[in-house]
Coordinates of C-alpha atoms in Angstrom, one line a residue:
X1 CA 0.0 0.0 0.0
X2 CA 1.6 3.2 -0.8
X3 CA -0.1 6.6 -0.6
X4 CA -0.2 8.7 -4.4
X5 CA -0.8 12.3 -4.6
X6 CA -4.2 11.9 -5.2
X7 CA -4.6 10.1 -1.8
X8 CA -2.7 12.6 0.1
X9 CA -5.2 15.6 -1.1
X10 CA -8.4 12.9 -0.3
X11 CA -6.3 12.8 3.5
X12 CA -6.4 16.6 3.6
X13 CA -10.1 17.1 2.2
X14 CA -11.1 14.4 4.9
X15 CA -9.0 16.6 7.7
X16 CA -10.7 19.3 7.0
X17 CA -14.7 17.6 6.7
X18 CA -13.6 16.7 10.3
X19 CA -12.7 19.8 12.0
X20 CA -15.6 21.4 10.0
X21 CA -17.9 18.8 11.6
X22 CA -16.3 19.3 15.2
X23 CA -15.5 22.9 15.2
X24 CA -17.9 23.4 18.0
X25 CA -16.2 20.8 20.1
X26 CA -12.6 21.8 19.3
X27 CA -13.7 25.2 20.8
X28 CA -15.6 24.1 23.9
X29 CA -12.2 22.3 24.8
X30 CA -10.1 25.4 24.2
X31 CA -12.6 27.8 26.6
X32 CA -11.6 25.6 29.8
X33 CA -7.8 26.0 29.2
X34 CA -7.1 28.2 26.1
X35 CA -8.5 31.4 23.9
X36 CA -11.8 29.4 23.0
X37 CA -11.0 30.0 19.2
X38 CA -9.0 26.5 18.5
X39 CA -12.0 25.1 16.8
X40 CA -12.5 28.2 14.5
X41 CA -8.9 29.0 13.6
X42 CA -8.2 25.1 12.5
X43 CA -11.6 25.0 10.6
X44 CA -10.3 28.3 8.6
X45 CA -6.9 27.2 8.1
X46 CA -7.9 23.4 6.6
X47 CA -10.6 25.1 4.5
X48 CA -8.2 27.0 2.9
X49 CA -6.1 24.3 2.6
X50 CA -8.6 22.2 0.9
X51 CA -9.4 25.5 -1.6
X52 CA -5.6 25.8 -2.3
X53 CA -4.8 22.0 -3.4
X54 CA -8.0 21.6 -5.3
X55 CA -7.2 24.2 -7.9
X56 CA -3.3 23.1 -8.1
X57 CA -2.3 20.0 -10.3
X58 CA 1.0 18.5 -8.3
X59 CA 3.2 16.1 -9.3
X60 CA 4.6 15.1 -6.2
X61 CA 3.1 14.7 -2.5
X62 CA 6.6 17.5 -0.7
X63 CA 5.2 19.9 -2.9
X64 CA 1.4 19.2 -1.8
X65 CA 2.0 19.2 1.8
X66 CA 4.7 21.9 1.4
X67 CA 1.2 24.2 0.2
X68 CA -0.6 22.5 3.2
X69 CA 2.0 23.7 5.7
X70 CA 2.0 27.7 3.8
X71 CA -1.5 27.9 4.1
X72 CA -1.6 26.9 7.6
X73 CA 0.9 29.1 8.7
X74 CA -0.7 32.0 6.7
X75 CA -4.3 31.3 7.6
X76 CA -4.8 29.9 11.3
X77 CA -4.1 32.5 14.0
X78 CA -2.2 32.0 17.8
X79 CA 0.0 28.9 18.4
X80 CA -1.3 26.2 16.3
X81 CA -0.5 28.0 12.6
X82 CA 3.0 27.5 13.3
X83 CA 2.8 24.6 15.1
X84 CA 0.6 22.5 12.9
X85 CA 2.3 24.2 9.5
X86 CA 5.6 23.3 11.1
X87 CA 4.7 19.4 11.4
X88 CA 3.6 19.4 7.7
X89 CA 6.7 21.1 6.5
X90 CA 8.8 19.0 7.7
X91 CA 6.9 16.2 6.6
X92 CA 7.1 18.0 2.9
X93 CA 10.9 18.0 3.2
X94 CA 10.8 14.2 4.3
X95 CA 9.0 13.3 1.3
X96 CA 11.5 15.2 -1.4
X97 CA 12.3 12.4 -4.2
X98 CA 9.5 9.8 -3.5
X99 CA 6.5 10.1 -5.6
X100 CA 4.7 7.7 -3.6
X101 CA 4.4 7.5 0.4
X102 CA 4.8 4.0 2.0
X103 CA 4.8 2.9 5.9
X104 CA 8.4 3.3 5.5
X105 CA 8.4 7.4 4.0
X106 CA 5.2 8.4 6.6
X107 CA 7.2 7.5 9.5
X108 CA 10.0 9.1 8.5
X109 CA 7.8 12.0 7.7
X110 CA 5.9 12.1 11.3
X111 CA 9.4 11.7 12.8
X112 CA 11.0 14.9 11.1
X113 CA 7.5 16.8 12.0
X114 CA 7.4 15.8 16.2
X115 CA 11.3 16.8 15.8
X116 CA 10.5 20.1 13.8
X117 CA 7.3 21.3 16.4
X118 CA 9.5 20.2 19.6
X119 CA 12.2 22.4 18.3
X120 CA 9.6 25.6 17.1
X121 CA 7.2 24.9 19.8
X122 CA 10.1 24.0 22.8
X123 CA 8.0 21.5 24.0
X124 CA 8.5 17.7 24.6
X125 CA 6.5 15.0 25.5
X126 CA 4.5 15.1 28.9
X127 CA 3.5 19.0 28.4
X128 CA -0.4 18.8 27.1
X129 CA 0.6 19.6 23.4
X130 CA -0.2 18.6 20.1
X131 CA 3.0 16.7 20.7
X132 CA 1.5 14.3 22.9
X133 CA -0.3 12.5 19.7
X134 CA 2.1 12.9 17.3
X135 CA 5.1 11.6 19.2
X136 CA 3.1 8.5 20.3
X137 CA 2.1 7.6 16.2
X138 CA 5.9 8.2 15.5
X139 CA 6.4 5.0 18.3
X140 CA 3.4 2.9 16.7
X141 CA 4.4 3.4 13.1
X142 CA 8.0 2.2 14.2
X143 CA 6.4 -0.5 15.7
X144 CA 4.6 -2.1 13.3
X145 CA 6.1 -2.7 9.8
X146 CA 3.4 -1.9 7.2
X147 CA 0.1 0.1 7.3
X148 CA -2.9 -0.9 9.2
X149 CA -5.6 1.3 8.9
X150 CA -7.7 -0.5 11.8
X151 CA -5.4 0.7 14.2
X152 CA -4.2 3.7 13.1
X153 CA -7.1 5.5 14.5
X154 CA -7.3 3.7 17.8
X155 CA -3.9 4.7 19.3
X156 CA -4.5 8.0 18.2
X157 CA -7.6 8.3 20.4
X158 CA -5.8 7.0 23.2
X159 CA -2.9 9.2 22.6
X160 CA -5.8 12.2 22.7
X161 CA -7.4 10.6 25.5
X162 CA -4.2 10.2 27.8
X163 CA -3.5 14.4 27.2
X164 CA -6.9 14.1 29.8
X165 CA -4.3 13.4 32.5
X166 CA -1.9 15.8 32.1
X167 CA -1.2 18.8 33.8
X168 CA -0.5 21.8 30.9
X169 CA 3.0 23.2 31.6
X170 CA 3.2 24.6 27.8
X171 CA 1.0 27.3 26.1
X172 CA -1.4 29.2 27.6
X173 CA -3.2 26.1 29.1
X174 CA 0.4 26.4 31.2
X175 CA -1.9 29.3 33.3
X176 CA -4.4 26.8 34.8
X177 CA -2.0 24.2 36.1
X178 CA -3.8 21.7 38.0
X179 CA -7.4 22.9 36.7
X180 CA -6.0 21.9 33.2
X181 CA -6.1 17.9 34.0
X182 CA -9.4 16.4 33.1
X183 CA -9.3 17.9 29.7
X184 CA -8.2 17.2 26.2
X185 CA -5.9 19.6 24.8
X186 CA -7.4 20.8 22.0
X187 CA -4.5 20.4 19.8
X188 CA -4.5 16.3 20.4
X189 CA -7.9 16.7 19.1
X190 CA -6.8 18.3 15.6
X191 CA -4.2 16.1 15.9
X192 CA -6.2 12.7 16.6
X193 CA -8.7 13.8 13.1
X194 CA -5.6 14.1 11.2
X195 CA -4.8 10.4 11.8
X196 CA -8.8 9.1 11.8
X197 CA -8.4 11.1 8.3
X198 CA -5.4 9.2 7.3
X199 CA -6.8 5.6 8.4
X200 CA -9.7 6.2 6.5
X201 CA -7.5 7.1 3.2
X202 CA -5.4 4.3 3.8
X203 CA -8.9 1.6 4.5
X204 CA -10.0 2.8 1.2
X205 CA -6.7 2.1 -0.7
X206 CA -6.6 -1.4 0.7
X207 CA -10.0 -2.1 -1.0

């Protein structure tokens, strides 16, 4: 199974169906412990996202996502533009000279991006970030030696789900200390419907 560059825009249109869908919900966890505009920023940045690579024609997936990471650096205000842009960057320079994606490339890809937000964001694991998903897929796709969409999803929702624990010591949910455990960080939200999206992609390609 290897991901083309069709399948890679079908990954973002999905991301962005899914934080259209639960923008409401991405919000009412950033009012507890953030600016309460998580929700509406991400749903602005992927819909522009999924308007910019719709009209272009790419040949290969580093320039696609290196359009992704633009747009959401350009388009989604506060911490998570950067953040989130960052993570598809690097993954854009990861992919340079393969046409296609395999297990192989996309953990490569997720490696450079945790490495790439750790270093823009100065966070590491165990701080309530975004992080706190994509570090944990890095260790699952290492794991495991070929795609398998059934459980790609699954240990991102418990990667989300275990941010529930964790007392915030990054960002602005850093303010509420100990009032920020019991909730999901927001970000690990985004970040668990970008790797639902990608299981789904992948399911379908197995068909």
């Amino acid at each position: 199974m290897r991901l083309q560059v069709n399948e890679v825009v079908e990954w973002m249109k999905r991301i962005n169906k899914k934080i259209q869908d639960n923008k409401e919900y991405l919000t009412t966890l950033d009012q507890p412990i953030g600016d309460g505009d998580h929700g509406i920023n991400m749903a602005r940045g992927f819909q522009e996202v999924t308007n910019k690579i719709t009209m272009e024609d790419y040949e290969n997936v580093a320039d696609l996502l290196k359009d992704v990471a633009m747009t959401l650096m350009s388009k989604v205000g506060g911490a998570s533009g950067p953040l989130f842009g960052t993570a598809f960057l690097k993954m854009s320079l990861a992919a340079k000279g393969s046409d296609t994606i395999d297990h192989d490339n996309i953990t490569r890809m997720l490696e450079e991006a945790v490495n790439g937000v750790k270093q823009r964001g100065k966070a590491v694991e165990g701080e309530k970030t975004l992080i706190d998903v994509w570090s944990p897929m890095v260790e699952y796709f290492k794991r495991v030696d070929r795609f398998k969409a059934g459980e790609i999803a699954g240990e991102a929702k418990n990667a989300m789900d275990n941010t529930k624990d964790i007392m915030a010591t990054k960002g602005r949910a850093a303010y509420f200390k100990e009032k920020s455990i019991g909730h999901i960080d927001p970000g690990a939200a985004t970040s668990f419907y970008i790797f639902e999206a990608l299981s789904e992609v992948i399911k379908e390609g197995e068909k």
